[in-house]
């Protein structure tokens, strides 16, 4: 038997693109079945059959031209055929839950689902004209450095903690060399009042989780500098006492564990204050309460002197990507500018903006189940999701036709 290989052609660019094979772990990356392959070359009859089904069951929401009635719904015109079909099966089998869709597909057999998919895939894709006027701003926003916006959010913190998080005022904690996770935890505790500090509670009150996450990254990315304050304690005695702390805080006060603060280079006055706060219960933390039990005031001063003289090491964190850098990863499956050439992968170009945002958020939260897309979307901030959605929605869509060519082997 002669073996065949499929070649997709972007109808507009006439570009020959080799097949991109997605990773496993997603229903949508399973190989194309014989039945699906046949649907890539549909007869006029099947298209007509799909059209009459669509008229009865789908058009009131998705339009008979495949352009949905609202920006919150996906437009289907010119969407990739195998993708459409598999999503319909997903609704039917409950992997994807949406009441309207489950009702719409409940009584259709797989042949009918495939024919409606064939019909919608055969339509010319829409141009999304609504946002075209904003194109320049949308394109520019793709290169926004996520850290620039954060830097301005930290302006008010610099007077006490230093512009780069290396505090220069006695009694103020250094914020560099801490993990973003520790930063987020502490700030959320100030915000909720769990960690008592009136001023830090006021200062953190208006910061949302996303801002906190970006701020934590900002400080972790700064070059840490040891405190400039001179400690009054005896560092040699501190070194001896610190042996009991090293299992958690590292031998030299540098930590890689996310939940434990680095102590190297920390301000000595702040250091002693926090030990006392754990001791008297003002800070509620069992392991630290146990650790400070039996320490005298001068022991605390000695520990502070020892740790203040250690060199803080930067935490290993990755600089957050711009929307354009993220997009380079989406291209692999969704094609350049969202014009997928693999019939299993959805075309994102010209798709409705609100729908794209909702879809990415649903993958991130796990509400829409797909292991590949969960991994892709979970690290995206809301700002990045909005930029990507705006970018794809203004891209010119291309339709794709397939032909079979004999394989060389
Ligand atoms: C009452 C309105 C309604 C009707 C009727 C309806 N749909 Fe939908 N459809 C939706 C909504 C809402 C969504 C988005 C749901 C979600 O986010 O999972 C959707 C999503 C889809 C998707 C997923 C698209 C994508 O990009 O992932 C496909 C495919 C689809 N519909 C096809 C159909 C077909 C085919 C029919 C007719 C058999 C149909 N729909 C009937 C409302 C409707
Ligand atoms: C007026 C001075 C001041 C300002 C302004 C200020 N802080 Fe603080 N910050 C402090 C003091 C004092 C503490 C120690 C509080 C305690 O003992 O819990 C602290 C503690 C912290 C801690 C805990 C550090 C650790 O190692 O546990 C973090 C994180 C922090 N601040 C972040 C910020 C951020 C972010 C801002 C700006 C939104 C800010 N602070 C603004 C004085 C300030
Ligand atoms: C069982 C692990 C453990 C041990 C042992 C331990 N710590 Fe801690 N330490 C922690 C954790 C976790 C925190 C963060 C607590 C919080 O969220 O408030 C912490 C917080 C601190 C802080 C506050 C730092 C800041 O930036 O706010 C200081 C100071 C500190 N420890 C010093 C010590 C000293 C000194 C010892 C030894 C005498 C010690 N710790 C022993 C786990 C430990
Ligand atoms: C390894 C392949 C792969 C990569 C990389 C990838 N995706 Fe996906 N994407 C998929 C698959 C598979 C689906 C369909 C999953 C399902 O069945 O719900 C999907 C679905 C989507 C959807 C829903 C489309 C619709 O019509 O409902 C959006 C939106 C999306 N991806 C955006 C992105 C963005 C943005 C990126 C980059 C940050 C990205 N994807 C990266 C494979 C990928």
XYZ file of C-alpha atoms and ligand atoms in Angstrom:
581
model
C 0.000 0.000 0.000
C 1.221 3.439 -0.825
C 1.917 5.637 2.201
C 0.935 9.238 2.208
C 2.061 12.297 4.005
C -0.120 15.344 4.524
C 0.944 18.796 3.510
C -0.928 21.812 4.820
C -0.854 24.947 2.706
C -1.743 28.326 4.070
C -4.141 29.477 1.412
C -2.942 33.057 1.493
C 0.792 32.729 1.936
C 1.057 29.455 0.015
C 3.661 28.385 2.453
C 4.602 24.712 2.758
C 4.907 23.920 6.419
C 5.964 20.605 7.878
C 3.716 18.978 10.375
C 4.267 20.063 13.961
C 3.802 17.214 16.365
C 2.606 18.238 19.788
C 3.576 16.605 23.022
C 1.515 13.869 24.618
C -0.687 14.439 27.642
C -3.399 16.185 25.714
C -6.343 14.611 23.937
C -5.782 17.060 21.152
C -2.288 15.820 20.389
C -3.311 12.261 19.608
C -2.545 11.182 16.038
C -5.140 11.931 13.414
C -7.465 8.973 12.834
C -8.497 7.679 9.403
C -11.968 9.131 9.933
C -10.529 12.564 10.759
C -8.117 12.392 7.860
C -11.008 11.786 5.480
C -12.661 14.940 6.833
C -9.703 16.995 5.614
C -10.955 16.358 2.068
C -14.743 16.621 2.457
C -17.314 16.180 -0.248
C -19.777 18.976 -1.028
C -22.497 16.705 0.337
C -20.942 16.531 3.782
C -20.523 20.296 3.866
C -24.234 20.715 2.988
C -25.218 18.129 5.578
C -23.166 20.035 8.199
C -24.736 23.306 7.148
C -28.285 22.126 7.717
C -27.348 20.741 11.140
C -25.679 24.062 11.980
C -28.788 25.969 10.910
C -30.888 23.987 13.370
C -28.581 23.583 16.311
C -25.673 26.028 16.273
C -26.433 29.173 14.286
C -28.347 30.953 17.041
C -25.076 31.308 18.929
C -22.271 30.767 16.421
C -23.974 32.312 13.372
C -24.583 30.482 10.105
C -21.468 32.258 8.807
C -19.471 30.963 11.805
C -19.178 34.407 13.368
C -20.510 34.215 16.891
C -23.080 36.592 18.300
C -20.850 37.807 21.124
C -17.180 38.460 21.810
C -17.410 35.969 24.671
C -18.122 33.059 22.326
C -15.616 31.533 19.946
C -16.101 32.176 16.269
C -15.946 28.923 14.334
C -15.506 30.033 10.715
C -12.285 28.656 9.242
C -11.272 27.017 12.529
C -9.120 23.911 12.077
C -11.251 20.877 11.395
C -9.798 18.189 13.670
C -9.626 20.674 16.534
C -13.321 21.546 16.148
C -14.363 17.922 16.010
C -12.363 16.901 19.070
C -13.708 19.831 21.102
C -17.260 18.771 20.229
C -16.475 15.259 21.457
C -14.999 16.811 24.614
C -18.267 18.612 25.362
C -20.203 15.449 24.730
C -17.990 13.386 27.016
C -17.918 16.073 29.704
C -14.184 16.861 29.581
C -15.217 20.362 28.659
C -18.186 21.598 30.607
C -20.457 24.280 29.292
C -24.172 23.885 29.677
C -25.143 25.502 26.356
C -22.654 23.353 24.472
C -23.504 20.139 26.251
C -27.145 20.618 25.374
C -26.316 21.526 21.779
C -24.327 18.333 21.165
C -26.266 15.947 23.415
C -28.325 14.312 20.677
C -25.871 14.416 17.794
C -23.899 11.319 16.804
C -20.226 11.530 15.953
C -20.924 11.632 12.214
C -23.183 14.666 12.691
C -20.584 16.366 14.898
C -17.912 15.770 12.284
C -20.142 17.194 9.540
C -20.875 20.399 11.468
C -17.147 20.711 12.146
C -16.499 20.228 8.421
C -19.029 22.903 7.563
C -17.653 25.549 9.916
C -14.041 24.738 9.010
C -14.883 25.244 5.335
C -16.034 28.861 5.851
C -13.709 31.820 5.258
C -12.254 32.976 8.566
C -13.398 36.388 9.832
C -11.310 39.524 10.033
C -11.629 41.009 13.439
C -12.016 44.694 12.646
C -13.082 45.928 16.076
C -9.595 46.429 17.468
C -7.746 47.345 14.289
C -7.656 51.025 15.292
C -5.672 50.025 18.415
C -3.206 47.902 16.462
C -0.204 50.128 17.080
C -0.678 50.163 20.850
C -1.378 46.415 20.915
C 1.843 45.647 19.035
C 3.912 47.976 21.230
C 2.515 46.372 24.408
C 3.914 43.007 23.296
C 7.390 44.269 24.192
C 6.510 45.863 27.552
C 9.063 44.841 30.155
C 6.978 43.417 33.031
C 9.552 44.744 35.504
C 9.154 48.392 34.475
C 5.580 48.635 35.766
C 6.647 46.905 38.988
C 9.504 49.296 39.569
C 7.031 52.163 39.777
C 4.907 50.166 42.236
C 7.955 49.890 44.530
C 8.706 53.636 44.556
C 7.025 54.122 47.928
C 9.010 51.279 49.465
C 12.419 52.701 48.595
C 12.484 55.331 51.330
C 12.811 52.568 53.941
C 14.008 49.476 52.053
C 16.204 51.176 49.421
C 15.242 51.567 45.756
C 16.825 48.197 44.957
C 15.652 46.526 48.185
C 19.038 46.852 49.881
C 18.107 48.839 52.997
C 20.444 51.582 54.170
C 18.494 52.820 57.201
C 19.165 51.052 60.530
C 16.366 48.687 61.540
C 14.978 48.217 58.031
C 15.082 44.706 56.529
C 16.934 43.975 53.298
C 14.451 42.589 50.779
C 16.953 41.262 48.227
C 18.154 37.655 48.424
C 14.677 36.510 49.511
C 12.604 34.162 47.388
C 9.553 35.690 45.679
C 7.474 33.053 47.491
C 8.647 34.266 50.920
C 7.992 37.864 49.897
C 4.445 37.021 48.790
C 3.737 35.067 51.981
C 4.984 37.822 54.265
C 3.192 40.594 52.400
C -0.075 38.641 52.358
C 0.320 38.099 56.096
C 0.819 41.817 56.689
C -2.207 42.503 54.505
C -4.455 40.075 56.381
C -3.100 41.121 59.781
C -1.748 37.631 60.455
C 1.718 39.121 60.858
C 1.258 42.138 63.086
C 2.657 45.429 61.886
C 0.359 48.431 61.539
C 2.452 50.333 59.050
C 3.226 47.357 56.791
C -0.468 46.429 56.930
C -1.433 49.881 55.659
C 1.245 49.775 52.969
C 0.256 46.329 51.696
C -3.519 46.858 51.841
C -3.927 48.048 48.260
C -1.519 45.588 46.620
C -3.194 42.727 44.753
C -1.696 39.258 44.392
C -0.360 39.849 40.906
C 1.454 43.035 41.928
C 2.899 41.208 44.924
C 4.132 38.364 42.724
C 5.853 40.815 40.382
C 7.335 42.814 43.277
C 8.719 39.629 44.798
C 10.413 38.876 41.482
C 11.693 42.438 41.210
C 13.500 42.296 44.562
C 14.793 38.773 43.980
C 16.320 39.934 40.687
C 18.305 42.775 42.305
C 21.957 42.255 43.214
C 21.951 41.746 47.001
C 24.341 43.850 49.114
C 25.189 43.114 52.745
C 23.975 45.572 55.367
C 26.117 48.659 55.961
C 25.192 48.801 59.663
C 27.815 47.823 62.217
C 26.626 45.190 64.626
C 27.486 45.456 68.339
C 27.526 41.684 69.039
C 30.369 39.161 68.846
C 30.327 37.365 65.538
C 32.494 34.419 66.793
C 29.995 33.575 69.511
C 27.238 34.106 66.957
C 28.880 31.562 64.645
C 28.745 28.946 67.419
C 25.086 29.665 68.220
C 24.193 29.673 64.515
C 25.006 25.966 64.253
C 21.513 25.223 65.524
C 20.006 27.450 62.810
C 21.977 26.098 59.851
C 19.675 23.147 59.138
C 17.070 25.659 57.967
C 18.953 28.892 57.251
C 22.109 27.399 55.695
C 25.650 27.398 57.098
C 26.341 30.960 55.922
C 22.758 32.229 56.180
C 22.019 31.646 52.514
C 18.960 29.591 51.713
C 17.555 28.035 48.574
C 14.283 26.787 50.142
C 11.365 28.995 49.072
C 9.656 29.433 52.445
C 12.730 30.204 54.543
C 14.318 33.661 54.605
C 17.966 34.271 53.818
C 19.707 35.799 56.845
C 23.094 36.600 55.258
C 23.779 40.339 55.201
C 20.550 41.171 57.101
C 20.267 44.391 59.111
C 21.285 43.548 62.719
C 18.670 45.716 64.474
C 15.862 44.236 62.382
C 17.340 40.788 62.987
C 17.152 41.091 66.780
C 13.675 42.639 66.615
C 12.338 39.735 64.591
C 13.841 37.144 66.946
C 12.091 38.876 69.837
C 8.840 39.005 67.877
C 8.964 35.208 67.411
C 9.814 34.787 71.107
C 6.942 36.856 72.481
C 4.399 35.545 69.968
C 3.958 38.818 68.084
C 5.008 36.755 65.088
C 3.249 33.434 65.183
C 5.658 30.725 63.980
C 6.230 27.513 65.954
C 9.657 26.455 64.588
C 11.077 29.942 65.106
C 9.516 30.220 68.554
C 11.314 26.995 69.435
C 14.568 28.219 67.886
C 14.766 31.404 69.965
C 13.811 29.771 73.241
C 16.646 30.172 75.729
C 18.485 32.824 73.692
C 19.547 35.818 75.786
C 19.545 39.395 74.491
C 23.319 39.210 73.970
C 23.036 35.826 72.164
C 20.650 37.522 69.748
C 23.091 40.404 69.236
C 25.888 37.899 68.553
C 23.780 35.984 66.033
C 22.881 39.272 64.362
C 26.585 40.191 64.097
C 27.455 36.804 62.604
C 24.738 36.886 59.936
C 25.204 40.590 59.110
C 28.791 39.814 58.075
C 27.846 36.957 55.683
C 27.649 37.709 51.968
C 24.091 37.356 50.657
C 23.737 35.282 47.486
C 21.126 36.138 44.882
C 18.204 33.748 44.577
C 17.930 31.803 41.365
C 14.898 33.288 39.628
C 14.103 33.781 36.004
C 13.434 37.209 34.595
C 9.782 37.338 33.554
C 9.200 37.143 29.804
C 7.545 39.786 27.677
C 4.317 38.877 25.890
C 6.294 38.553 22.650
C 8.729 36.121 24.260
C 5.810 34.028 25.504
C 4.246 34.084 22.082
C 7.313 32.485 20.548
C 6.354 29.413 22.596
C 2.758 29.412 21.444
C 3.863 29.455 17.794
C 5.129 25.919 18.108
C 1.617 24.534 18.193
C -0.661 27.397 17.173
C 1.458 28.554 14.225
C 3.032 31.918 13.465
C 0.595 34.705 14.460
C -1.843 32.021 15.564
C -2.330 30.628 12.076
C -2.025 26.971 12.906
C -1.206 24.612 10.063
C -1.831 21.453 12.091
C -5.536 20.597 11.794
C -5.506 19.445 15.425
C -4.489 22.854 16.755
C -6.814 25.803 17.021
C -6.269 28.907 14.990
C -6.000 31.828 17.413
C -5.738 34.605 14.828
C -8.874 36.788 14.587
C -10.525 34.826 17.393
C -12.704 36.884 19.736
C -10.649 38.677 22.347
C -12.855 38.147 25.392
C -13.151 34.472 24.540
C -9.367 34.073 24.274
C -8.857 35.690 27.683
C -11.502 33.462 29.235
C -10.064 30.326 27.618
C -6.538 31.023 28.908
C -7.821 31.778 32.405
C -9.887 28.582 32.356
C -6.815 26.490 31.466
C -4.761 28.224 34.153
C -7.353 27.549 36.859
C -7.908 23.978 35.657
C -11.575 24.653 34.924
C -10.871 23.694 31.297
C -8.841 20.534 31.433
C -5.776 20.093 29.279
C -2.385 19.294 30.703
C -0.404 20.973 27.921
C -2.370 24.212 28.027
C -2.443 24.222 31.821
C 1.342 24.141 31.865
C 1.478 26.884 29.236
C -1.026 29.255 30.834
C -0.490 28.822 34.588
C 2.641 31.037 34.678
C 1.037 33.828 32.632
C 0.056 36.988 34.494
C -3.269 38.614 33.728
C -1.439 41.374 31.881
C 0.349 38.892 29.612
C -2.890 37.006 28.910
C -4.594 40.257 27.913
C -1.711 41.263 25.646
C -1.639 37.876 23.905
C -5.412 37.884 23.396
C -5.339 41.409 21.939
C -2.438 40.469 19.672
C -4.063 37.348 18.269
C -7.425 38.984 17.792
C -6.003 41.561 15.336
C -3.940 39.099 13.309
C -5.003 38.400 9.763
C -6.394 34.864 9.667
C -5.377 32.419 6.982
C -7.370 29.422 5.924
C -5.615 26.227 5.206
C -6.130 23.491 2.631
C -4.465 20.109 2.665
C -3.236 17.844 -0.050
C -1.726 14.419 0.081
C 1.648 13.749 -1.448
C 3.209 10.308 -1.754
C 5.881 9.639 0.858
C 9.455 9.273 -0.307
C 10.013 6.062 1.663
C -26.830 28.438 23.187
C -25.611 28.838 22.558
C -24.790 27.792 21.805
C -25.225 26.885 20.878
C -26.647 26.630 20.401
C -24.044 26.209 20.404
N -22.947 26.695 21.015
Fe -21.039 26.148 20.681
N -20.394 27.349 22.169
C -21.209 28.131 22.942
C -20.424 28.709 24.014
C -20.928 29.619 25.126
C -19.105 28.234 23.830
C -17.873 28.518 24.709
C -17.959 27.562 25.874
C -16.675 27.349 26.601
O -16.023 28.317 26.957
O -16.327 26.158 26.798
C -19.143 27.371 22.667
C -18.036 26.707 22.187
C -18.032 25.913 21.051
C -16.862 25.260 20.505
C -15.435 25.351 21.033
C -14.667 26.266 20.113
C -13.236 26.473 20.483
O -12.630 27.356 19.860
O -12.728 25.807 21.362
C -17.273 24.571 19.403
C -16.414 23.737 18.507
C -18.693 24.796 19.274
N -19.124 25.623 20.294
C -19.458 24.257 18.275
C -20.846 24.284 18.277
C -21.659 23.525 17.368
C -21.126 22.660 16.266
C -22.925 23.759 17.719
C -24.160 23.128 17.115
C -24.191 21.697 17.130
C -22.925 24.696 18.838
N -21.654 24.972 19.143
C -24.065 25.218 19.450
C -22.535 28.370 22.759
C -23.349 27.654 21.905
C 8.259 53.683 56.527
C 9.146 52.578 56.287
C 8.667 51.437 55.404
C 8.094 51.517 54.172
C 7.730 52.747 53.365
C 7.901 50.144 53.728
N 8.349 49.281 54.691
Fe 8.411 47.280 54.546
N 9.061 47.134 56.433
C 9.334 48.194 57.256
C 9.629 47.694 58.592
C 9.971 48.503 59.802
C 9.541 46.267 58.525
C 9.695 45.238 59.639
C 8.318 44.896 60.131
C 8.259 43.672 61.013
O 8.994 43.605 61.971
O 7.457 42.782 60.687
C 9.209 45.968 57.151
C 9.052 44.683 56.662
C 8.868 44.359 55.345
C 8.938 43.032 54.812
C 9.288 41.751 55.560
C 10.779 41.481 55.398
C 11.247 40.204 56.010
O 12.401 39.870 55.771
O 10.484 39.550 56.707
C 8.682 43.132 53.486
C 8.633 41.988 52.467
C 8.424 44.527 53.190
N 8.550 45.253 54.343
C 8.103 45.036 51.949
C 7.746 46.364 51.724
C 7.192 46.843 50.480
C 6.962 46.005 49.259
C 6.950 48.171 50.650
C 6.319 49.136 49.647
C 4.973 48.779 49.245
C 7.362 48.516 51.993
N 7.802 47.392 52.614
C 7.338 49.787 52.516
C 9.330 49.510 56.901
C 8.806 50.028 55.717
C 13.049 24.516 61.554
C 13.629 25.517 60.672
C 14.202 26.761 61.319
C 15.165 26.841 62.292
C 15.892 25.702 63.023
C 15.425 28.251 62.466
N 14.628 28.985 61.642
Fe 14.579 31.010 61.524
N 13.017 30.888 60.235
C 12.494 29.735 59.714
C 11.344 30.060 58.896
C 10.480 29.075 58.117
C 11.197 31.472 58.969
C 10.088 32.322 58.322
C 9.018 32.476 59.358
C 7.933 33.448 59.003
O 7.260 33.255 57.975
O 7.744 34.408 59.771
C 12.276 31.956 59.801
C 12.477 33.311 60.093
C 13.608 33.780 60.750
C 13.922 35.186 60.877
C 13.146 36.366 60.295
C 13.811 36.792 59.012
C 13.068 37.829 58.260
O 13.607 38.243 57.198
O 11.946 38.223 58.628
C 15.094 35.264 61.570
C 15.854 36.508 61.963
C 15.482 33.890 61.887
N 14.559 33.023 61.363
C 16.611 33.540 62.607
C 16.863 32.242 63.056
C 17.912 31.921 63.981
C 18.895 32.910 64.552
C 17.825 30.570 64.212
C 18.678 29.724 65.134
C 18.759 30.201 66.500
C 16.738 30.073 63.422
N 16.168 31.112 62.741
C 16.348 28.749 63.359
C 12.946 28.459 59.939
C 13.867 28.115 60.913
C 2.587 22.007 22.880
C 1.517 22.589 22.121
C 0.900 23.911 22.580
C 1.537 25.072 22.927
C 3.035 25.330 22.991
C 0.498 26.025 23.201
N -0.721 25.464 23.016
Fe -2.528 26.395 23.197
N -3.478 24.645 22.792
C -2.859 23.440 22.579
C -3.861 22.396 22.557
C -3.588 20.922 22.373
C -5.114 23.037 22.754
C -6.493 22.397 22.849
C -6.711 21.879 24.245
C -8.137 21.483 24.534
O -8.567 20.472 24.014
O -8.825 22.215 25.278
C -4.825 24.446 22.887
C -5.801 25.413 23.065
C -5.552 26.765 23.211
C -6.569 27.796 23.311
C -8.047 27.590 23.228
C -8.453 27.792 21.804
C -9.920 27.760 21.603
O -10.326 28.006 20.463
O -10.674 27.497 22.543
C -5.912 28.983 23.441
C -6.563 30.351 23.567
C -4.506 28.698 23.436
N -4.318 27.346 23.294
C -3.535 29.662 23.556
C -2.173 29.380 23.679
C -1.181 30.370 24.009
C -1.445 31.840 24.234
C 0.020 29.709 24.050
C 1.377 30.278 24.416
C 1.453 30.960 25.683
C -0.240 28.308 23.725
N -1.580 28.156 23.543
C 0.727 27.328 23.602
C -1.519 23.233 22.400
C -0.523 24.167 22.654
